Coordinates of C-alpha atoms in Angstrom, one line a residue:
X1 CA -13.0 -0.1 15.5
X2 CA -14.0 -0.8 18.7
X3 CA -13.7 -4.0 21.1
X4 CA -16.1 -4.2 23.9
X5 CA -14.1 -6.3 26.6
X6 CA -12.0 -5.9 29.7
X7 CA -8.4 -5.6 29.8
X8 CA -8.4 -7.8 32.6
X9 CA -9.0 -11.6 31.7
X10 CA -10.6 -12.3 35.3
X11 CA -12.8 -9.9 35.2
X12 CA -14.3 -11.1 32.0
X13 CA -14.5 -14.6 32.9
X14 CA -16.2 -13.6 36.3
X15 CA -19.1 -11.8 34.6
X16 CA -20.0 -14.6 32.2
X17 CA -20.7 -18.2 32.4
X18 CA -18.3 -19.1 29.7
X19 CA -16.1 -22.1 30.2
X20 CA -12.8 -21.8 31.9
X21 CA -9.7 -21.6 29.4
X22 CA -8.3 -25.0 29.0
X23 CA -4.6 -25.8 29.7
X24 CA -2.2 -26.4 26.9
X25 CA -2.3 -29.9 27.1
X26 CA -5.9 -30.0 26.2
X27 CA -5.3 -29.4 22.4
X28 CA -2.8 -31.4 20.1
X29 CA -1.1 -28.4 18.7
X30 CA 0.2 -28.4 15.2
X31 CA 3.1 -25.8 14.2
X32 CA 1.6 -23.4 11.7
X33 CA 4.8 -21.2 11.2
X34 CA 8.3 -20.9 12.3
X35 CA 10.7 -18.1 10.7
X36 CA 14.3 -16.9 11.7
X37 CA 13.9 -13.1 12.8
X38 CA 14.6 -10.8 10.1
X39 CA 18.1 -9.1 9.9
X40 CA 18.4 -6.1 12.2
X41 CA 15.9 -7.4 15.0
X42 CA 17.2 -8.0 18.4
X43 CA 15.5 -10.1 21.0
X44 CA 15.4 -7.9 24.3
X45 CA 13.2 -9.8 26.9
X46 CA 10.0 -11.7 27.6
X47 CA 7.0 -9.6 26.6
X48 CA 4.8 -8.2 29.4
X49 CA 2.2 -10.7 30.4
X50 CA -0.8 -8.2 31.0
X51 CA 0.3 -6.3 27.5
X52 CA -2.8 -6.1 25.5
X53 CA -2.5 -7.5 21.7
X54 CA -4.9 -7.6 18.9
X55 CA -4.9 -10.7 17.1
X56 CA -6.6 -11.1 13.6
X57 CA -7.2 -14.5 12.7
X58 CA -7.8 -15.0 9.2
X59 CA -10.4 -17.6 8.2
X60 CA -10.3 -19.5 4.6
X61 CA -11.9 -17.4 1.9
X62 CA -14.1 -20.1 0.6
X63 CA -14.7 -18.8 -2.8
X64 CA -11.8 -16.6 -3.5
X65 CA -10.8 -18.3 -7.1
X66 CA -14.6 -17.3 -8.3
X67 CA -13.8 -13.7 -7.2
X68 CA -10.4 -13.5 -9.0
X69 CA -12.1 -15.0 -11.8
X70 CA -14.8 -12.2 -11.8
X71 CA -12.2 -9.6 -11.3
X72 CA -10.2 -10.3 -14.2
X73 CA -13.3 -10.4 -16.3
X74 CA -15.0 -7.1 -15.5
X75 CA -11.1 -5.9 -15.8
X76 CA -10.4 -7.1 -19.1
X77 CA -11.1 -4.7 -21.9
X78 CA -11.8 -7.5 -24.3
X79 CA -14.4 -9.3 -22.1
X80 CA -17.9 -9.0 -22.6
X81 CA -18.4 -8.7 -18.8
X82 CA -15.7 -5.5 -18.8
X83 CA -16.9 -2.8 -16.3
X84 CA -19.6 -4.9 -14.7
X85 CA -18.0 -4.5 -11.2
X86 CA -19.2 -6.3 -8.1
X87 CA -21.2 -4.9 -5.3
X88 CA -20.1 -4.9 -1.8
X89 CA -22.2 -7.9 -1.0
X90 CA -21.5 -10.0 -4.1
X91 CA -17.9 -9.6 -2.8
X92 CA -18.5 -10.4 0.6
X93 CA -20.4 -13.5 -0.2
X94 CA -17.4 -14.9 -2.3
X95 CA -15.0 -14.1 0.5
X96 CA -16.9 -15.5 3.3
X97 CA -15.9 -18.4 5.5
X98 CA -17.7 -21.6 5.6
X99 CA -19.8 -22.1 8.6
X100 CA -18.1 -24.6 10.0
X101 CA -14.7 -22.6 10.0
X102 CA -17.1 -20.3 11.8
X103 CA -18.3 -22.5 14.2
X104 CA -14.9 -24.2 15.4
X105 CA -12.8 -20.9 15.9
X106 CA -16.0 -19.5 17.7
X107 CA -15.7 -22.7 20.0
X108 CA -12.1 -22.6 20.4
X109 CA -12.2 -18.6 21.4
X110 CA -14.9 -19.3 23.7
X111 CA -12.5 -22.1 25.5
X112 CA -10.3 -19.1 26.6
X113 CA -13.5 -17.1 27.9
X114 CA -14.0 -14.8 24.6
X115 CA -17.6 -14.6 23.6
X116 CA -18.9 -12.8 20.5
X117 CA -19.1 -9.5 22.4
X118 CA -15.2 -9.8 22.4
X119 CA -14.8 -10.3 18.7
X120 CA -14.6 -7.8 15.6
X121 CA -15.6 -9.5 12.7
X122 CA -14.7 -8.0 9.2
X123 CA -17.7 -7.3 6.7
X124 CA -17.2 -10.5 5.1
X125 CA -16.4 -12.8 8.5
X126 CA -13.2 -13.5 7.3
X127 CA -11.5 -12.0 9.9
X128 CA -11.9 -12.2 13.3
X129 CA -10.1 -9.8 15.5
X130 CA -9.7 -10.4 19.3
X131 CA -8.2 -8.3 21.9
X132 CA -6.4 -10.4 25.0
X133 CA -3.4 -10.2 27.2
X134 CA -0.3 -11.7 25.9
X135 CA -0.3 -14.4 28.6
X136 CA -3.5 -15.7 26.8
X137 CA -2.4 -15.3 23.4
X138 CA 0.7 -17.4 24.5
X139 CA -1.6 -20.2 25.7
X140 CA -3.8 -19.8 22.7
X141 CA -1.1 -20.2 20.3
X142 CA 1.5 -22.6 22.3
X143 CA 4.2 -20.1 21.8
X144 CA 6.1 -16.8 23.6
X145 CA 6.4 -13.5 22.7
X146 CA 9.2 -11.5 23.1
X147 CA 10.1 -7.7 22.8
X148 CA 12.3 -7.0 19.7
X149 CA 14.3 -3.7 19.0
X150 CA 15.6 -2.6 15.1
X151 CA 19.2 -1.8 15.1
X152 CA 20.2 1.5 16.4
X153 CA 16.4 2.8 16.1
X154 CA 13.8 3.2 19.0
X155 CA 11.4 0.7 17.0
X156 CA 10.6 -2.0 19.4
X157 CA 7.9 -5.1 18.4
X158 CA 6.0 -7.8 20.4
X159 CA 6.6 -10.9 18.4
X160 CA 7.1 -14.3 18.2
X161 CA 8.9 -16.2 15.8
X162 CA 6.7 -19.3 15.8
X163 CA 3.1 -20.3 16.7
X164 CA 0.9 -23.5 16.4
X165 CA -2.7 -24.1 16.7
X166 CA -4.8 -27.2 17.7
X167 CA -4.8 -29.6 14.9
X168 CA -8.5 -29.8 14.7
X169 CA -8.2 -26.0 13.3
X170 CA -5.9 -27.0 10.7
X171 CA -7.9 -26.3 7.6
X172 CA -10.4 -23.3 9.5
X173 CA -7.6 -20.9 10.1
X174 CA -5.0 -19.3 7.6
X175 CA -3.2 -17.3 9.7
X176 CA -2.9 -15.4 12.8
X177 CA -1.1 -12.1 13.4
X178 CA 0.9 -10.3 14.6
X179 CA 2.8 -13.4 15.7
X180 CA 5.6 -13.5 13.1
X181 CA 5.2 -10.1 10.8
X182 CA 8.3 -8.0 11.7
X183 CA 7.2 -5.5 8.9
X184 CA 7.4 -1.9 10.1
X185 CA 4.8 -0.6 7.4
X186 CA 7.4 2.2 6.6
X187 CA 6.1 5.3 4.3
X188 CA 8.2 5.7 1.4
X189 CA 11.6 7.8 1.8
X190 CA 10.9 10.9 0.7
X191 CA 12.6 12.7 3.0
X192 CA 15.8 11.2 1.6
X193 CA 15.2 12.9 -1.5
X194 CA 14.9 16.5 0.0
X195 CA 16.3 19.1 -1.8
X196 CA 19.0 21.3 -0.2
X197 CA 16.5 24.6 -0.1
X198 CA 13.9 22.5 2.0
X199 CA 13.3 25.4 4.6
X200 CA 14.1 28.3 2.1
X201 CA 11.3 31.0 1.7
X202 CA 11.6 30.6 -2.4
X203 CA 8.8 32.6 -4.3
X204 CA 6.9 30.4 -6.8
X205 CA 7.7 33.1 -9.3
X206 CA 11.6 32.3 -9.3
X207 CA 10.5 29.2 -11.1
X208 CA 8.1 30.3 -13.8
X209 CA 10.0 31.2 -17.1
X210 CA 9.0 33.1 -20.4
X211 CA 7.0 30.6 -22.6
X212 CA 9.4 31.3 -25.2
X213 CA 12.0 29.3 -23.5
X214 CA 9.3 26.3 -23.3
X215 CA 10.8 22.9 -23.8
X216 CA 9.8 21.0 -26.8
X217 CA 9.3 17.2 -26.0
X218 CA 10.6 14.5 -28.8
X219 CA 6.9 14.1 -29.9
X220 CA 6.8 17.5 -31.1
X221 CA 3.7 18.3 -29.7
X222 CA 4.2 18.4 -25.7
X223 CA 5.4 21.6 -24.6
X224 CA 6.7 22.1 -20.8
X225 CA 7.8 25.5 -18.8
X226 CA 12.1 24.6 -18.6
X227 CA 11.1 25.7 -14.8
X228 CA 9.8 22.1 -14.4
X229 CA 13.4 21.2 -14.2
X230 CA 13.9 23.1 -11.1
X231 CA 10.7 22.6 -9.2
X232 CA 7.6 20.4 -10.2
X233 CA 4.3 22.2 -9.6
X234 CA 0.8 21.1 -10.7
X235 CA 1.1 23.1 -13.7
X236 CA 4.2 21.0 -14.6
X237 CA 2.2 18.0 -14.4
X238 CA -0.6 19.4 -16.5
X239 CA 1.8 20.6 -19.2
X240 CA 3.9 17.2 -19.3
X241 CA 1.0 14.9 -19.0
X242 CA -1.6 16.8 -20.7
X243 CA -4.3 17.4 -18.3
X244 CA -4.6 21.0 -18.2
X245 CA -7.0 21.6 -21.0
X246 CA -9.8 19.1 -19.5
X247 CA -12.5 20.3 -17.7
X248 CA -14.1 17.3 -15.1
X249 CA -17.7 17.0 -15.8
X250 CA -18.8 14.0 -13.6
X251 CA -17.3 15.2 -10.1
X252 CA -20.7 14.2 -8.6
X253 CA -20.2 10.6 -9.6
X254 CA -16.7 10.5 -8.9
X255 CA -13.9 10.5 -6.2
X256 CA -10.2 10.1 -5.2
X257 CA -8.6 8.9 -1.9
X258 CA -5.3 8.8 0.2
X259 CA -4.2 6.4 3.1
X260 CA -2.2 7.7 5.7
X261 CA -0.4 6.0 8.7
X262 CA 2.1 6.6 11.4
X263 CA 0.4 9.6 12.8
X264 CA 0.0 11.3 9.7
X265 CA -2.7 13.5 8.3
X266 CA -3.3 16.4 6.3
X267 CA -3.0 20.0 7.3
X268 CA -5.8 21.9 5.9
X269 CA -3.8 25.3 6.1
X270 CA -1.1 23.5 4.4
X271 CA -3.4 22.5 1.7
X272 CA -5.3 26.0 1.4
X273 CA -1.7 27.6 1.1
X274 CA -0.5 25.3 -1.6
X275 CA -3.9 25.7 -3.4
X276 CA -3.3 29.8 -3.4
X277 CA 0.0 29.2 -5.2
X278 CA -0.6 26.6 -7.6
X279 CA -4.5 25.7 -7.6
X280 CA -6.3 29.0 -6.9
X281 CA -9.6 28.1 -8.2
X282 CA -9.5 25.0 -5.4
X283 CA -8.6 27.3 -2.2
X284 CA -12.5 27.2 -1.0
X285 CA -12.5 23.3 -1.7
X286 CA -12.8 21.0 1.0
X287 CA -12.0 17.0 1.2
X288 CA -13.3 14.4 3.7
X289 CA -11.5 13.4 6.4
X290 CA -11.8 9.7 7.7
X291 CA -10.2 8.6 10.8
X292 CA -9.7 4.6 11.1
X293 CA -9.1 3.5 14.5
X294 CA -8.8 7.3 16.2
X295 CA -6.3 8.2 13.4
X296 CA -4.9 11.6 14.2
X297 CA -6.5 14.8 12.6
X298 CA -5.3 17.6 15.1
X299 CA -4.6 20.3 12.7
X300 CA -1.8 21.6 14.6
X301 CA 0.8 23.0 12.1
X302 CA 3.9 21.8 13.6
X303 CA 2.5 18.2 13.4
X304 CA 1.4 18.1 10.1
X305 CA 2.4 15.0 8.1
X306 CA 4.9 15.5 5.4
X307 CA 3.8 12.2 3.4
X308 CA 0.2 13.0 3.7
X309 CA 0.8 16.6 2.8
X310 CA 2.3 15.8 -0.4
X311 CA -0.3 13.0 -1.3
X312 CA -3.2 15.6 -0.5
X313 CA -1.5 18.5 -2.3
X314 CA -0.8 16.5 -5.6
X315 CA -3.5 14.0 -5.8
X316 CA -6.1 16.6 -5.0
X317 CA -4.6 19.6 -6.6
X318 CA -4.3 17.5 -9.9
X319 CA -7.6 15.9 -10.1
X320 CA -9.6 19.2 -8.9
X321 CA -12.7 19.2 -8.5
X322 CA -13.0 15.4 -8.1
X323 CA -14.5 14.8 -4.5
X324 CA -11.2 14.0 -2.3
X325 CA -11.3 11.7 0.9
X326 CA -8.3 11.8 3.2
X327 CA -8.0 8.5 5.5
X328 CA -5.4 8.3 8.5
X329 CA -5.2 5.4 10.2
X330 CA -3.9 5.0 13.6
X331 CA -2.0 2.1 15.6
X332 CA 1.7 1.1 14.3
X333 CA 3.5 -2.5 15.3
X334 CA 6.3 -0.7 17.6
X335 CA 5.8 -1.1 21.0
X336 CA 7.5 1.3 23.8
X337 CA 8.6 -1.2 26.4
X338 CA 9.1 1.9 28.8
X339 CA 5.1 2.5 28.6
X340 CA 2.9 -0.1 30.6
X341 CA -0.4 0.9 29.5
X342 CA -2.1 -1.2 26.9
X343 CA -0.5 -0.3 23.3
X344 CA -2.1 -0.9 19.9
X345 CA -0.2 -3.8 18.4
X346 CA -2.2 -4.0 15.2
X347 CA -1.0 -3.9 11.8
X348 CA -2.7 -0.3 10.7
X349 CA -2.6 -1.3 7.0
X350 CA -5.0 -4.5 7.4
X351 CA -7.4 -2.4 9.8
X352 CA -7.6 0.3 6.7
X353 CA -8.4 -2.6 4.4
X354 CA -10.9 -3.9 7.0
X355 CA -12.5 -0.5 7.0
X356 CA -12.7 0.5 3.5
X357 CA -14.0 -2.9 2.7
X358 CA -16.8 -2.3 4.8
X359 CA -17.9 0.6 3.4
X360 CA -20.7 0.7 0.4
X361 CA -18.8 3.3 -1.6
X362 CA -15.3 3.7 -1.2
X363 CA -13.3 6.4 -3.3
X364 CA -12.7 5.0 -7.1
X365 CA -9.2 5.7 -7.1
X366 CA -6.9 5.2 -4.1
X367 CA -3.2 6.2 -3.7
X368 CA -1.0 4.8 -0.7
X369 CA 2.7 5.6 -0.3
X370 CA 3.6 3.1 2.4
X371 CA 5.1 -0.4 2.1
X372 CA 8.0 -2.6 3.3
X373 CA 10.3 -5.1 2.0
X374 CA 8.5 -8.0 1.0
X375 CA 10.3 -10.6 3.0
X376 CA 9.5 -9.0 6.2
X377 CA 5.7 -10.2 5.6
X378 CA 5.1 -13.3 6.2
X379 CA 3.7 -14.8 2.7
X380 CA 0.2 -16.0 3.8
X381 CA -0.1 -12.8 5.6
X382 CA 1.0 -10.8 2.1
X383 CA -1.4 -13.0 0.2
X384 CA -4.3 -12.1 2.7
X385 CA -3.5 -8.2 2.5
X386 CA -3.2 -8.7 -1.6
X387 CA -6.5 -10.5 -1.5
X388 CA -8.3 -7.3 -0.1
X389 CA -6.9 -5.5 -2.8
X390 CA -8.3 -7.7 -5.4
X391 CA -11.9 -7.3 -3.3
X392 CA -11.6 -3.5 -4.0
X393 CA -10.7 -4.1 -7.7
X394 CA -13.6 -6.2 -8.3
X395 CA -15.4 -3.4 -6.8
X396 CA -14.3 -1.1 -9.3
X397 CA -11.7 0.6 -7.2
X398 CA -8.3 1.6 -8.6
X399 CA -5.5 0.9 -6.0
X400 CA -2.1 2.3 -6.5
X401 CA 1.1 2.0 -4.4
X402 CA 4.2 3.7 -4.8
X403 CA 7.1 1.1 -5.9
X404 CA 9.5 1.9 -3.0
X405 CA 12.7 4.5 -3.0
X406 CA 15.7 2.1 -2.9
X407 CA 16.2 0.7 -6.1
X408 CA 16.2 -3.0 -6.5
X409 CA 16.6 -3.3 -2.6
X410 CA 18.9 -0.5 -0.4
X411 CA 20.0 1.7 -3.0
X412 CA 23.4 0.8 -2.7
X413 CA 25.8 -0.3 -5.7
X414 CA 29.0 -1.2 -3.9
X415 CA 28.9 -4.9 -3.6
X416 CA 31.0 -4.8 -0.5
X417 CA 28.5 -2.6 1.6
X418 CA 25.0 -3.5 0.3
X419 CA 22.5 -4.9 2.8
X420 CA 20.0 -7.1 0.7
X421 CA 20.4 -10.5 2.3
X422 CA 17.6 -13.1 2.6
X423 CA 15.6 -13.8 5.9
X424 CA 16.5 -17.4 6.3
X425 CA 19.2 -19.5 7.0
X426 CA 20.7 -19.2 3.4
X427 CA 21.4 -15.4 4.3
X428 CA 22.3 -14.7 0.5
X429 CA 22.3 -11.9 -1.5
X430 CA 18.7 -11.3 -3.0
X431 CA 17.0 -8.4 -4.7
X432 CA 14.4 -6.9 -2.2
X433 CA 10.9 -6.3 -3.7
X434 CA 8.5 -3.8 -2.2
X435 CA 4.8 -5.3 -0.6
X436 CA 2.2 -4.1 -1.2
X437 CA 3.5 -2.8 -4.8
X438 CA 4.2 -6.3 -5.5
X439 CA 0.8 -7.6 -5.3
X440 CA -0.7 -8.4 -8.9
X441 CA -3.8 -6.7 -7.9
X442 CA -2.5 -3.3 -7.1
X443 CA -0.7 -0.9 -9.7
X444 CA 2.9 -0.1 -8.7
X445 CA 4.3 3.5 -9.7
X446 CA 7.9 3.8 -10.2
X447 CA 9.8 7.4 -10.6
X448 CA 10.9 9.4 -13.2
X449 CA 13.2 12.5 -13.2
X450 CA 13.8 15.5 -15.3
X451 CA 12.3 16.5 -18.6
X452 CA 12.6 14.8 -20.9
X453 CA 12.1 12.2 -18.2
X454 CA 14.1 9.2 -17.4
X455 CA 14.1 6.7 -14.9
X456 CA 15.0 8.1 -11.5
X457 CA 17.7 6.1 -9.8
X458 CA 16.0 5.4 -6.6
X459 CA 12.7 3.9 -8.2
X460 CA 11.7 0.6 -6.5
X461 CA 11.2 -2.3 -9.1
X462 CA 11.8 -5.9 -10.0
X463 CA 10.1 -9.3 -9.1
X464 CA 8.4 -10.5 -6.4
X465 CA 9.6 -13.5 -4.5
X466 CA 5.4 -14.5 -3.7
X467 CA 3.4 -13.9 -6.0
X468 CA 3.4 -15.3 -9.7
X469 CA 3.5 -13.3 -12.6
X470 CA -0.1 -12.8 -13.9
X471 CA -1.2 -13.5 -17.2
X472 CA -1.7 -9.6 -18.3
X473 CA 2.0 -9.4 -17.7
X474 CA 3.4 -12.2 -19.9
X475 CA 3.9 -10.5 -23.2
X476 CA 5.6 -7.0 -21.8
X477 CA 7.6 -8.8 -19.2
X478 CA 8.9 -11.7 -21.4
X479 CA 9.8 -9.5 -24.1
X480 CA 12.3 -7.4 -21.5
X481 CA 13.6 -11.2 -19.9
X482 CA 14.6 -11.7 -23.6
X483 CA 17.1 -9.2 -23.6
X484 CA 18.4 -9.4 -19.9
X485 CA 21.7 -10.9 -19.0
X486 CA 21.2 -13.5 -16.5
X487 CA 24.0 -14.0 -13.7
X488 CA 23.1 -12.0 -10.9
X489 CA 19.6 -11.7 -11.9
X490 CA 18.7 -15.4 -12.2
X491 CA 15.7 -16.6 -10.4
X492 CA 14.5 -13.3 -9.5
X493 CA 11.7 -13.6 -12.6
X494 CA 8.1 -13.7 -10.9
X495 CA 5.2 -11.3 -10.8
X496 CA 7.2 -7.9 -11.9
X497 CA 6.7 -4.1 -10.8
X498 CA 6.2 -1.3 -11.4
X499 CA 3.3 -1.1 -13.8
X500 CA 3.4 2.9 -14.6
X501 CA 5.7 5.8 -13.3
X502 CA 5.5 9.5 -13.2
X503 CA 7.9 12.2 -11.9
X504 CA 9.2 11.5 -8.4
X505 CA 11.7 14.4 -7.9
X506 CA 11.5 18.3 -6.8
X507 CA 7.7 18.3 -6.0
X508 CA 7.0 21.8 -4.2
X509 CA 4.6 21.2 -1.2
X510 CA 3.7 23.3 1.7
X511 CA 4.8 21.3 4.9
X512 CA 4.4 23.0 8.4
X513 CA 3.9 26.4 6.9
X514 CA 6.9 26.4 4.7
X515 CA 7.5 25.5 1.1
X516 CA 9.7 22.8 0.3
X517 CA 11.1 20.5 -2.4
X518 CA 10.3 16.7 -1.9
X519 CA 10.8 13.5 -4.0
X520 CA 10.4 9.9 -4.0
X521 CA 7.8 7.4 -5.5
X522 CA 5.4 9.1 -2.8
X523 CA 4.8 11.7 -5.2
X524 CA 4.8 9.3 -8.5
X525 CA 2.0 7.5 -6.8
X526 CA -0.7 10.3 -6.0
X527 CA 0.7 11.9 -9.5
X528 CA -0.6 9.0 -11.2
X529 CA -3.6 8.5 -9.1
X530 CA -4.9 12.0 -10.1
X531 CA -4.5 11.5 -13.8
X532 CA -6.7 7.9 -13.3
X533 CA -9.0 10.0 -11.7
X534 CA -9.6 12.2 -14.3
X535 CA -9.9 9.4 -16.8
X536 CA -12.6 8.3 -14.6
X537 CA -14.2 11.4 -15.0
X538 CA -14.4 11.1 -19.0
X539 CA -15.9 7.4 -18.5
X540 CA -18.5 8.6 -15.6
X541 CA -19.6 12.0 -17.8
X542 CA -20.3 9.1 -20.8
X543 CA -22.5 7.3 -18.3
X544 CA -19.8 4.3 -18.5
X545 CA -18.3 2.4 -15.6
X546 CA -15.0 3.4 -13.7
X547 CA -11.7 1.8 -15.0
X548 CA -11.4 -0.2 -11.4
X549 CA -8.4 -3.0 -11.6
X550 CA -5.9 -0.8 -14.1
X551 CA -3.6 -3.4 -15.1
X552 CA -5.4 -6.0 -17.6
X553 CA -6.3 -2.5 -19.3
X554 CA -2.9 -0.9 -19.5
X555 CA -0.8 -3.9 -20.4
X556 CA -3.8 -4.9 -23.3
X557 CA -4.2 -1.4 -24.8
X558 CA -3.4 1.5 -22.5
X559 CA 0.3 1.1 -22.9
X560 CA 0.1 2.8 -26.2
X561 CA -1.3 6.0 -24.4
X562 CA 1.9 6.2 -22.1
X563 CA 5.4 7.8 -22.7
X564 CA 7.7 5.1 -22.8
X565 CA 11.1 5.7 -20.7
X566 CA 14.2 4.4 -22.3
X567 CA 17.2 5.8 -19.9
X568 CA 18.0 5.1 -16.4
X569 CA 18.6 2.3 -13.8
X570 CA 17.8 1.7 -10.6
X571 CA 21.1 0.4 -8.4
X572 CA 20.8 -1.6 -5.0
X573 CA 22.1 -4.6 -3.6
X574 CA 25.5 -4.4 -4.8
X575 CA 24.4 -4.2 -8.4
X576 CA 23.7 -1.5 -11.2
X577 CA 20.2 -3.1 -10.7
X578 CA 17.7 -2.9 -13.8
X579 CA 18.0 -0.7 -16.9
X580 CA 15.1 1.1 -18.5
X581 CA 14.5 0.2 -22.1
X582 CA 11.9 0.2 -25.1
X583 CA 8.5 -0.9 -23.7
X584 CA 8.3 -2.4 -19.9
X585 CA 10.8 -2.2 -17.6
X586 CA 11.2 -3.3 -13.9
X587 CA 11.7 0.7 -13.0
X588 CA 9.2 2.8 -15.0
X589 CA 6.7 -0.3 -16.2
X590 CA 5.2 0.8 -19.0
X591 CA 5.9 4.5 -18.6
X592 CA 4.2 7.5 -17.7
X593 CA 0.7 9.0 -18.5
X594 CA -0.3 11.2 -21.3
X595 CA -3.8 11.7 -20.6
X596 CA -5.3 12.9 -24.1
X597 CA -3.8 9.6 -25.7
X598 CA -5.0 7.4 -22.9
X599 CA -8.8 8.9 -23.1
X600 CA -8.7 7.9 -26.6
X601 CA -7.7 4.5 -25.7
X602 CA -10.4 3.9 -22.9
X603 CA -12.4 0.8 -23.0
X604 CA -15.7 1.5 -24.7
X605 CA -17.7 -0.3 -21.9

């Protein structure tokens, strides 16, 4: 994404015959949003007036209700339109703003010296992004920005706690960010679950046992090497999830992607070493790297991304030879007040969505292991990001997210030590759902542990505070709630997550030239995504459409192809969290994949 504008507004104004900025008094401002700063953030000082900020202006998506209707029809295995996904042009037309909204916003921006050459518009023109100094942003929004610091970390943000808009724009602008968004868009905390032998040079042979000692599971059919209870490899997942005997036949039509942020990128040498050890038939394969906003890919071994390596090694390794795409998106919200040069204060996840939605053929399956506590993301912003995920689903893309690594909030069961409090004046104990995993148009992946599988204690799960429960979840979730004691759980029953699960501990990856053991739902999501990619291969090899938005199929019939996980709980927020049980539960969702069963249940589109 490039913005053709000067860093100095004075230069911009001198070079164009555009009206000078109006004073604040020229507009009648109306308050659009006012928040209490999230816990942990401390206001330090006024933001530097010349700091450059990228403001994203969200215009109303004129026909999103129609898009949502299309999405559910093409994703419902019992609907006659199942699999008839929309094109990019069709989706863009449904979310494009009305001309009046475009014109009024353009006029408003022009009054501050900003012309078309200063804008970046999303593919559907529903987002307008501008690059202006803080001093101009404050006039445009009738607000004051400050530098904020999070706890004892070095994370800094430039944010405001309220902003206003001219009242004539009230119906023509849905939101503007970054203003009140304090999300840090963290990667799932895989590093919190490292095994003690993290840097020990352990030969893979140590973990390979005689087949005479194989673990026979309760179904009487699945046999898994017992070494998989010490370390998880591609072979373990192939055995456990029954993909090992399948030979992909439609690779030329298929694709799988991972998205990375926060200066993470896939190291090619680590991936080759991983393939040499666990997937030798893939040793000479390649993947497509895509940089968004100048995302890093310098291939320096000592800067390789742990999260990116994990995602690529298992998503690409398990789905090989499915063509693979790795995105690396630059930019992060934190601002370093000691550096005076302009920094990107954009929200990188929205940048990635803009990019992938602007292309005709995004990957058919995409796994992401990043997110944030839902309450740190303003609700209007969360809904717009979720709407972007819906657009991908309508186009036939399966979008999966890790459910989180802190149980129902902070992973702390001690009622006197937990940190789960609402971001408002009430300051009451509340479970902390994870976004974007809580988005009803995404498939959230929880975690399991050991073989036979049980729910892993850190698996994120629960109920959204923003999104209503979608109809595809009604039966499964209501069955769970019928047997749930109230009290600490009362009032937490909106959209439920996760939807599914996969192993989430002791994954053996290569990072910076050494083997290590890692865990988290960061591992679960790419593993499940790889199974989805193989299911797509089955469909595409029969000239059928890809799965697209998974959840309506999973909750309607696909659940019969999943391994139900019935043991475990996910403590947090001073409580034991939720229990795994028969059927759906807020730790492992509907269960973990059985590829052979799932392929027999694929819709007959």
